[in-house]
C-alpha cells in the first residue's frame, strides 16, 4: 500500500509570553488545541488520536506529562502518543501525527506541542555535562557559540550579519499578535550595542524563554478536500546524527543536508530557492539563519550570509525567512518546532494576517535540536498534489 | 494494513543493580546481538525508534547519548518516544505502514537503581495538587488492589496465586531477576508492604534493556524462519485522576484489545505487562482471556520490571514463543501511567 495524502486543516497557538501565570500546563495546551479545533471547525469528538510533543520533562518537573494531560486534551478512550526528540520535537511530533494519517490508520489527528518554561530555568536545564570536557557550557548559547565562530571564520561573513537577522525577525514579530517579543523601538544600533552573552552572540541575537503551545489538526484527503483551504503535506523527513564524533561538521551537519535532500525530493522541488515561497526555519541564535541557508541548500557554501545582507530573507525578499518573527521572537522550546511547521501551513493557507507573504503557495517548516544533530522538516502547499 | 512482523528480539539479563555499566554499556550489547543475528546495521535498517524517560537517568536529553552509542553515522531516520519501548514499536510500525521502508530497530532501557523508583514515579502525577503530596507508586497500586478486593472480584489468595505462578514460570527464563518455588500459604504469611499488597505482589526494581527488529513482507521471511506477524496493534488512554475511573476494570485495555483483534481467534499465550499481581487479573478479564491461555510464561513484570522496557519485553517474549514454534497466536500488552492508565495491545501470529 502507498502513502496517503494528508493535510493540515486546523492551526492554533497560544499567546506566548515569559510567564503564563494565568493558566496551568493543562490550560495552556487546551488553549492551543481549542483554537486548532475551532479553525478546523471540529469538536473534540471528531478527533481519532492525539500526539503530544515537548522538550525535556525536567523543564516543568513532570514525568511524561501527557498522562496528566489526557483529560485536558480530550483523549480518554483514544490513542495518545508522546514524542521527544530534543529541540526538533515540535517538528517531529507534527510528522508523527501526519504519518498516522498517511499510513491510513486514522482520519483526523490532533497534535499539540508545548513548553511552560517559566516553571523552570532553561539556561541551566540546558547546561548538560559533557563527558571528558571541562564544564564551560552555559546554556544552549554556550554550546552553539563556537560553531557560529567557526562559521564566521569559514565563510568570511562580516560581523554585523547576526544583528541584521535579529533586526529582521524582531521587526517581523511586530506583525504577529501571538509572538512573545514585541519590541516596537528595536533598531540595528540597539541590537549591536546589546550586551555580549556568549561571544559572538549578543543578548538581542538570542531567543527568549517563553511559555506557549501550538496545535494542528491533520486530516486525510477527504477532510482536506472538504476543508477547501487545507495545507497539503508534500513531504516529511527526519534525520539524526551523533552529538560527538570527530567526523561530523557541527557548522553544516550532514543530517540537516540529507533531511533537506529527502524532503525536497519528496516534494518534487528542484530549484529550492526559486520554488519555495517562504520558509519558517529554527533560528534560536541569529547566526543560524545564514548557516541554515547553506545547510538547506538555498545558498552555496559560504554564501548564506549574502542572502541575509541582500535582504533576500526579508518579508519583501525573494525567499522570506521567518515572517512570524521566528524562534528569535518566541521560544517555548518544545513547541518552537511545531510553530515553524504551523506558520508554514498558515502561509500557504493565506492565514498569516499582517505577516502573510502575498501569494505564498509552497513553504518549508524546519526544526533542529540537540547539538545540531536532530532535524525534522516538512514541505506544505496550498495546492493539492497530483 | 501491510504485513509487518517481529523478526528478532534481544534483552539484557535483568538485575536489581547493574553496577559499573551505564545505560549505553547496558544497551549496546543488546542492539549488537540483533545486528549480528540479522546482518542489518544502523545504516541499513529503515528507521530507528527508542523509548526511555529522562526521569530515570536524572538528566535532560538522556536518550541522546544512547543514540550516539548505536552509531548513527551516516545520519539515520530516527525518533524517540518518552514512554515504554512498546510505544516506540507502535511509531515504527506506523512508519512501516506508510510503505516506504521495510525494517526498523526499536530499543528501550531503564536503569532504576540510581534513584528511588516509587518516588520518581510520583512525579508522573498531576503536578499542582496530587504530586506535591508525594503518594508513592506502590501505595497507589495498593489503592487499586484494595478496590479490587472490596469489589469481590478477587481475594488475597488469588493475588498470591499470580505471584506463585510468575515466580515459578520465571525459573525457565534465564533473563529473569526473580524466580523460585513458593506456595500461596507462604506468600499470605508475609507482612503487608502497602496493604493489601505484600512484597511478592509487587515488581522488583530492575535495571535492564531490550531491542527488537521488525520487518515487512518478504524481508521478514528472509530475516526469520518463522516471523511473528503483527496482526493488530492498538493503544488507548484513560483519564489520569484515579477518582474518576473504576480502578477494578481496564476499559482502555478492553478497547485496545478489540481494535487489535484479540477475540478473532484462539490465543495460546499472553504476555501481560502487570507490574502488580492484582493488575494481571484486571487485564486478563479486560482482554477476555480464558483459562486455557498461558499468562506470562516468562514470569512477566513480577520477574523483572525494567521501567520503559518491560512493555516492549512482553511483545518480544510473545514473539519469541511464536518464532520458536511454541505458540501460534499470542497477545502481548504494555502499560503506562498510574494504575493501568494507558494500555497497548498487540496480537501476534505465526504462519504455517
PDB file of C-alpha atoms in Angstrom, chain B residues 169-338:
ATOM      1  CA  UNK B 169       7.417 -19.574  35.312  1.00  0.00           C
ATOM      2  CA  UNK B 170      10.453 -17.305  35.673  1.00  0.00           C
ATOM      3  CA  UNK B 171      12.590 -20.322  36.582  1.00  0.00           C
ATOM      4  CA  UNK B 172      12.666 -21.117  32.862  1.00  0.00           C
ATOM      5  CA  UNK B 173      13.624 -17.542  31.946  1.00  0.00           C
ATOM      6  CA  UNK B 174      17.398 -17.048  32.052  1.00  0.00           C
ATOM      7  CA  UNK B 175      16.985 -13.252  31.863  1.00  0.00           C
ATOM      8  CA  UNK B 176      14.657 -13.017  34.886  1.00  0.00           C
ATOM      9  CA  UNK B 177      15.626 -11.228  38.061  1.00  0.00           C
ATOM     10  CA  UNK B 178      13.333 -13.114  40.459  1.00  0.00           C
ATOM     11  CA  UNK B 179      12.286 -16.760  40.246  1.00  0.00           C
ATOM     12  CA  UNK B 180      11.582 -19.605  42.603  1.00  0.00           C
ATOM     13  CA  UNK B 181       9.163 -22.061  44.156  1.00  0.00           C
ATOM     14  CA  UNK B 182       6.637 -20.588  46.553  1.00  0.00           C
ATOM     15  CA  UNK B 183       3.232 -21.553  47.912  1.00  0.00           C
ATOM     16  CA  UNK B 184       0.164 -19.390  48.354  1.00  0.00           C
ATOM     17  CA  UNK B 185       0.345 -20.046  52.102  1.00  0.00           C
ATOM     18  CA  UNK B 186       3.945 -18.826  52.262  1.00  0.00           C
ATOM     19  CA  UNK B 187       3.064 -15.578  50.497  1.00  0.00           C
ATOM     20  CA  UNK B 188      -0.074 -14.945  52.552  1.00  0.00           C
ATOM     21  CA  UNK B 189       2.047 -15.280  55.698  1.00  0.00           C
ATOM     22  CA  UNK B 190       4.169 -12.309  54.625  1.00  0.00           C
ATOM     23  CA  UNK B 191       3.583  -8.870  56.158  1.00  0.00           C
ATOM     24  CA  UNK B 192       1.918  -6.174  54.045  1.00  0.00           C
ATOM     25  CA  UNK B 193       4.099  -3.755  52.136  1.00  0.00           C
ATOM     26  CA  UNK B 194       1.227  -1.478  51.104  1.00  0.00           C
ATOM     27  CA  UNK B 195      -1.970  -3.113  52.335  1.00  0.00           C
ATOM     28  CA  UNK B 196      -3.275  -5.346  50.724  1.00  0.00           C
ATOM     29  CA  UNK B 197      -0.072  -5.788  48.688  1.00  0.00           C
ATOM     30  CA  UNK B 198       2.764  -7.911  50.002  1.00  0.00           C
ATOM     31  CA  UNK B 199       6.306  -7.964  48.686  1.00  0.00           C
ATOM     32  CA  UNK B 200       5.510 -10.779  46.263  1.00  0.00           C
ATOM     33  CA  UNK B 201       2.582  -8.823  44.839  1.00  0.00           C
ATOM     34  CA  UNK B 202       4.982  -6.070  43.738  1.00  0.00           C
ATOM     35  CA  UNK B 203       7.549  -5.921  40.946  1.00  0.00           C
ATOM     36  CA  UNK B 204      11.261  -5.926  41.647  1.00  0.00           C
ATOM     37  CA  UNK B 205      13.217  -2.738  40.975  1.00  0.00           C
ATOM     38  CA  UNK B 206      15.209  -3.579  37.887  1.00  0.00           C
ATOM     39  CA  UNK B 207      17.954  -2.357  35.568  1.00  0.00           C
ATOM     40  CA  UNK B 208      17.604  -3.713  32.056  1.00  0.00           C
ATOM     41  CA  UNK B 209      17.320  -3.145  28.325  1.00  0.00           C
ATOM     42  CA  UNK B 210      15.642  -4.638  25.277  1.00  0.00           C
ATOM     43  CA  UNK B 211      15.719  -4.261  21.497  1.00  0.00           C
ATOM     44  CA  UNK B 212      13.689  -5.539  18.589  1.00  0.00           C
ATOM     45  CA  UNK B 213      13.746  -5.579  14.809  1.00  0.00           C
ATOM     46  CA  UNK B 214      10.529  -5.531  12.820  1.00  0.00           C
ATOM     47  CA  UNK B 215      10.310  -6.035   9.073  1.00  0.00           C
ATOM     48  CA  UNK B 216       7.681  -6.107   6.347  1.00  0.00           C
ATOM     49  CA  UNK B 217       6.647  -8.899   3.988  1.00  0.00           C
ATOM     50  CA  UNK B 218       9.392 -10.793   2.183  1.00  0.00           C
ATOM     51  CA  UNK B 219      12.188  -9.140   4.153  1.00  0.00           C
ATOM     52  CA  UNK B 220      10.638 -10.513   7.352  1.00  0.00           C
ATOM     53  CA  UNK B 221      10.627 -14.026   5.830  1.00  0.00           C
ATOM     54  CA  UNK B 222      14.222 -13.583   4.744  1.00  0.00           C
ATOM     55  CA  UNK B 223      15.380 -12.488   8.201  1.00  0.00           C
ATOM     56  CA  UNK B 224      13.421 -15.018  10.242  1.00  0.00           C
ATOM     57  CA  UNK B 225      12.307 -18.582   9.596  1.00  0.00           C
ATOM     58  CA  UNK B 226       9.035 -18.051  11.441  1.00  0.00           C
ATOM     59  CA  UNK B 227       8.301 -14.343  11.838  1.00  0.00           C
ATOM     60  CA  UNK B 228       5.789 -13.227  14.485  1.00  0.00           C
ATOM     61  CA  UNK B 229       3.329 -11.258  12.368  1.00  0.00           C
ATOM     62  CA  UNK B 230       1.704  -8.244  13.985  1.00  0.00           C
ATOM     63  CA  UNK B 231      -1.968  -8.885  13.153  1.00  0.00           C
ATOM     64  CA  UNK B 232      -3.212  -5.965  15.204  1.00  0.00           C
ATOM     65  CA  UNK B 233      -1.797  -3.275  17.447  1.00  0.00           C
ATOM     66  CA  UNK B 234      -3.692  -0.518  19.231  1.00  0.00           C
ATOM     67  CA  UNK B 235      -3.337   1.605  22.341  1.00  0.00           C
ATOM     68  CA  UNK B 236      -5.781   3.681  24.378  1.00  0.00           C
ATOM     69  CA  UNK B 237      -5.581   6.003  27.353  1.00  0.00           C
ATOM     70  CA  UNK B 238      -7.940   6.719  30.230  1.00  0.00           C
ATOM     71  CA  UNK B 239      -8.459   9.691  32.494  1.00  0.00           C
ATOM     72  CA  UNK B 240      -5.485  10.436  34.703  1.00  0.00           C
ATOM     73  CA  UNK B 241      -7.207  11.106  38.012  1.00  0.00           C
ATOM     74  CA  UNK B 242      -7.777   7.906  39.993  1.00  0.00           C
ATOM     75  CA  UNK B 243     -11.044   9.197  41.421  1.00  0.00           C
ATOM     76  CA  UNK B 244     -12.832   9.390  38.077  1.00  0.00           C
ATOM     77  CA  UNK B 245     -12.280   5.822  36.884  1.00  0.00           C
ATOM     78  CA  UNK B 246     -13.232   2.349  38.038  1.00  0.00           C
ATOM     79  CA  UNK B 247      -9.882   1.019  39.218  1.00  0.00           C
ATOM     80  CA  UNK B 248     -11.159  -2.564  39.194  1.00  0.00           C
ATOM     81  CA  UNK B 249     -11.539  -2.530  35.408  1.00  0.00           C
ATOM     82  CA  UNK B 250      -9.390  -1.542  32.424  1.00  0.00           C
ATOM     83  CA  UNK B 251     -11.690  -0.251  29.673  1.00  0.00           C
ATOM     84  CA  UNK B 252      -8.725   1.094  27.670  1.00  0.00           C
ATOM     85  CA  UNK B 253      -7.212  -2.410  27.552  1.00  0.00           C
ATOM     86  CA  UNK B 254     -10.568  -3.869  26.541  1.00  0.00           C
ATOM     87  CA  UNK B 255     -10.966  -1.336  23.719  1.00  0.00           C
ATOM     88  CA  UNK B 256      -7.361  -1.712  22.503  1.00  0.00           C
ATOM     89  CA  UNK B 257      -7.826  -5.489  22.597  1.00  0.00           C
ATOM     90  CA  UNK B 258     -10.967  -5.254  20.476  1.00  0.00           C
ATOM     91  CA  UNK B 259      -9.238  -2.977  17.959  1.00  0.00           C
ATOM     92  CA  UNK B 260      -6.210  -5.279  17.814  1.00  0.00           C
ATOM     93  CA  UNK B 261      -8.455  -8.295  17.217  1.00  0.00           C
ATOM     94  CA  UNK B 262      -7.725 -10.334  20.346  1.00  0.00           C
ATOM     95  CA  UNK B 263     -11.053 -12.162  20.052  1.00  0.00           C
ATOM     96  CA  UNK B 264     -10.639 -13.074  16.394  1.00  0.00           C
ATOM     97  CA  UNK B 265      -9.020 -16.441  17.125  1.00  0.00           C
ATOM     98  CA  UNK B 266      -7.684 -18.788  19.751  1.00  0.00           C
ATOM     99  CA  UNK B 267      -4.988 -17.332  21.967  1.00  0.00           C
ATOM    100  CA  UNK B 268      -2.193 -19.674  23.063  1.00  0.00           C
ATOM    101  CA  UNK B 269      -0.214 -17.390  25.320  1.00  0.00           C
ATOM    102  CA  UNK B 270      -0.481 -13.887  26.714  1.00  0.00           C
ATOM    103  CA  UNK B 271       2.325 -11.691  27.962  1.00  0.00           C
ATOM    104  CA  UNK B 272       0.676  -9.007  30.084  1.00  0.00           C
ATOM    105  CA  UNK B 273       2.579  -6.043  31.476  1.00  0.00           C
ATOM    106  CA  UNK B 274       1.208  -6.262  35.010  1.00  0.00           C
ATOM    107  CA  UNK B 275       3.754  -4.950  37.489  1.00  0.00           C
ATOM    108  CA  UNK B 276       1.410  -5.886  40.379  1.00  0.00           C
ATOM    109  CA  UNK B 277      -0.394  -9.214  40.848  1.00  0.00           C
ATOM    110  CA  UNK B 278      -3.885  -7.714  41.005  1.00  0.00           C
ATOM    111  CA  UNK B 279      -3.277  -5.917  37.694  1.00  0.00           C
ATOM    112  CA  UNK B 280      -2.806  -9.236  35.871  1.00  0.00           C
ATOM    113  CA  UNK B 281      -6.313 -10.278  36.985  1.00  0.00           C
ATOM    114  CA  UNK B 282      -7.793  -6.956  35.799  1.00  0.00           C
ATOM    115  CA  UNK B 283      -6.027  -7.189  32.442  1.00  0.00           C
ATOM    116  CA  UNK B 284      -6.893 -10.843  31.784  1.00  0.00           C
ATOM    117  CA  UNK B 285     -10.531 -10.002  32.452  1.00  0.00           C
ATOM    118  CA  UNK B 286     -10.474  -6.932  30.191  1.00  0.00           C
ATOM    119  CA  UNK B 287      -8.961  -8.984  27.364  1.00  0.00           C
ATOM    120  CA  UNK B 288     -11.433 -11.826  27.911  1.00  0.00           C
ATOM    121  CA  UNK B 289      -8.673 -14.431  28.245  1.00  0.00           C
ATOM    122  CA  UNK B 290      -9.962 -17.908  29.037  1.00  0.00           C
ATOM    123  CA  UNK B 291      -8.421 -20.376  31.481  1.00  0.00           C
ATOM    124  CA  UNK B 292      -6.712 -22.168  28.588  1.00  0.00           C
ATOM    125  CA  UNK B 293      -4.421 -19.178  27.913  1.00  0.00           C
ATOM    126  CA  UNK B 294      -0.949 -19.418  29.436  1.00  0.00           C
ATOM    127  CA  UNK B 295      -0.466 -15.994  31.007  1.00  0.00           C
ATOM    128  CA  UNK B 296       3.062 -14.639  31.401  1.00  0.00           C
ATOM    129  CA  UNK B 297       5.096 -17.772  30.683  1.00  0.00           C
ATOM    130  CA  UNK B 298       8.195 -15.559  31.022  1.00  0.00           C
ATOM    131  CA  UNK B 299       7.254 -14.624  34.571  1.00  0.00           C
ATOM    132  CA  UNK B 300       6.142 -11.179  33.446  1.00  0.00           C
ATOM    133  CA  UNK B 301       6.944  -7.867  35.075  1.00  0.00           C
ATOM    134  CA  UNK B 302       6.847  -9.575  38.502  1.00  0.00           C
ATOM    135  CA  UNK B 303      10.022 -11.408  37.488  1.00  0.00           C
ATOM    136  CA  UNK B 304      11.819  -8.357  36.034  1.00  0.00           C
ATOM    137  CA  UNK B 305      10.472  -4.835  35.618  1.00  0.00           C
ATOM    138  CA  UNK B 306      12.954  -2.570  33.836  1.00  0.00           C
ATOM    139  CA  UNK B 307      10.784   0.552  33.615  1.00  0.00           C
ATOM    140  CA  UNK B 308      10.347   1.751  29.981  1.00  0.00           C
ATOM    141  CA  UNK B 309      11.477  -1.652  28.617  1.00  0.00           C
ATOM    142  CA  UNK B 310       9.099  -4.029  30.438  1.00  0.00           C
ATOM    143  CA  UNK B 311       6.264  -3.433  27.942  1.00  0.00           C
ATOM    144  CA  UNK B 312       8.452  -3.958  24.887  1.00  0.00           C
ATOM    145  CA  UNK B 313       9.791  -7.122  26.540  1.00  0.00           C
ATOM    146  CA  UNK B 314       6.247  -8.536  26.777  1.00  0.00           C
ATOM    147  CA  UNK B 315       5.926  -8.182  22.992  1.00  0.00           C
ATOM    148  CA  UNK B 316       9.385  -9.646  22.480  1.00  0.00           C
ATOM    149  CA  UNK B 317       8.702 -12.601  24.773  1.00  0.00           C
ATOM    150  CA  UNK B 318       5.429 -13.342  22.977  1.00  0.00           C
ATOM    151  CA  UNK B 319       7.110 -13.025  19.571  1.00  0.00           C
ATOM    152  CA  UNK B 320       9.953 -15.364  20.552  1.00  0.00           C
ATOM    153  CA  UNK B 321       7.492 -18.080  21.541  1.00  0.00           C
ATOM    154  CA  UNK B 322       5.879 -17.836  18.120  1.00  0.00           C
ATOM    155  CA  UNK B 323       9.230 -17.821  16.348  1.00  0.00           C
ATOM    156  CA  UNK B 324      10.315 -20.892  18.333  1.00  0.00           C
ATOM    157  CA  UNK B 325       7.096 -22.690  17.371  1.00  0.00           C
ATOM    158  CA  UNK B 326       5.727 -22.996  20.896  1.00  0.00           C
ATOM    159  CA  UNK B 327       2.720 -20.802  20.120  1.00  0.00           C
ATOM    160  CA  UNK B 328       0.718 -19.908  17.027  1.00  0.00           C
ATOM    161  CA  UNK B 329      -1.216 -16.886  18.268  1.00  0.00           C
ATOM    162  CA  UNK B 330      -0.301 -14.627  21.157  1.00  0.00           C
ATOM    163  CA  UNK B 331      -1.440 -11.415  22.772  1.00  0.00           C
ATOM    164  CA  UNK B 332       1.090  -9.010  24.234  1.00  0.00           C
ATOM    165  CA  UNK B 333       0.321  -5.962  26.345  1.00  0.00           C
ATOM    166  CA  UNK B 334       2.146  -2.915  27.698  1.00  0.00           C
ATOM    167  CA  UNK B 335       1.009  -0.382  30.262  1.00  0.00           C
ATOM    168  CA  UNK B 336       1.963   3.137  31.290  1.00  0.00           C
ATOM    169  CA  UNK B 337       0.825   5.609  33.912  1.00  0.00           C
ATOM    170  CA  UNK B 338      -0.616   5.107  37.386  1.00  0.00           C
TER     171      UNK B 338
END
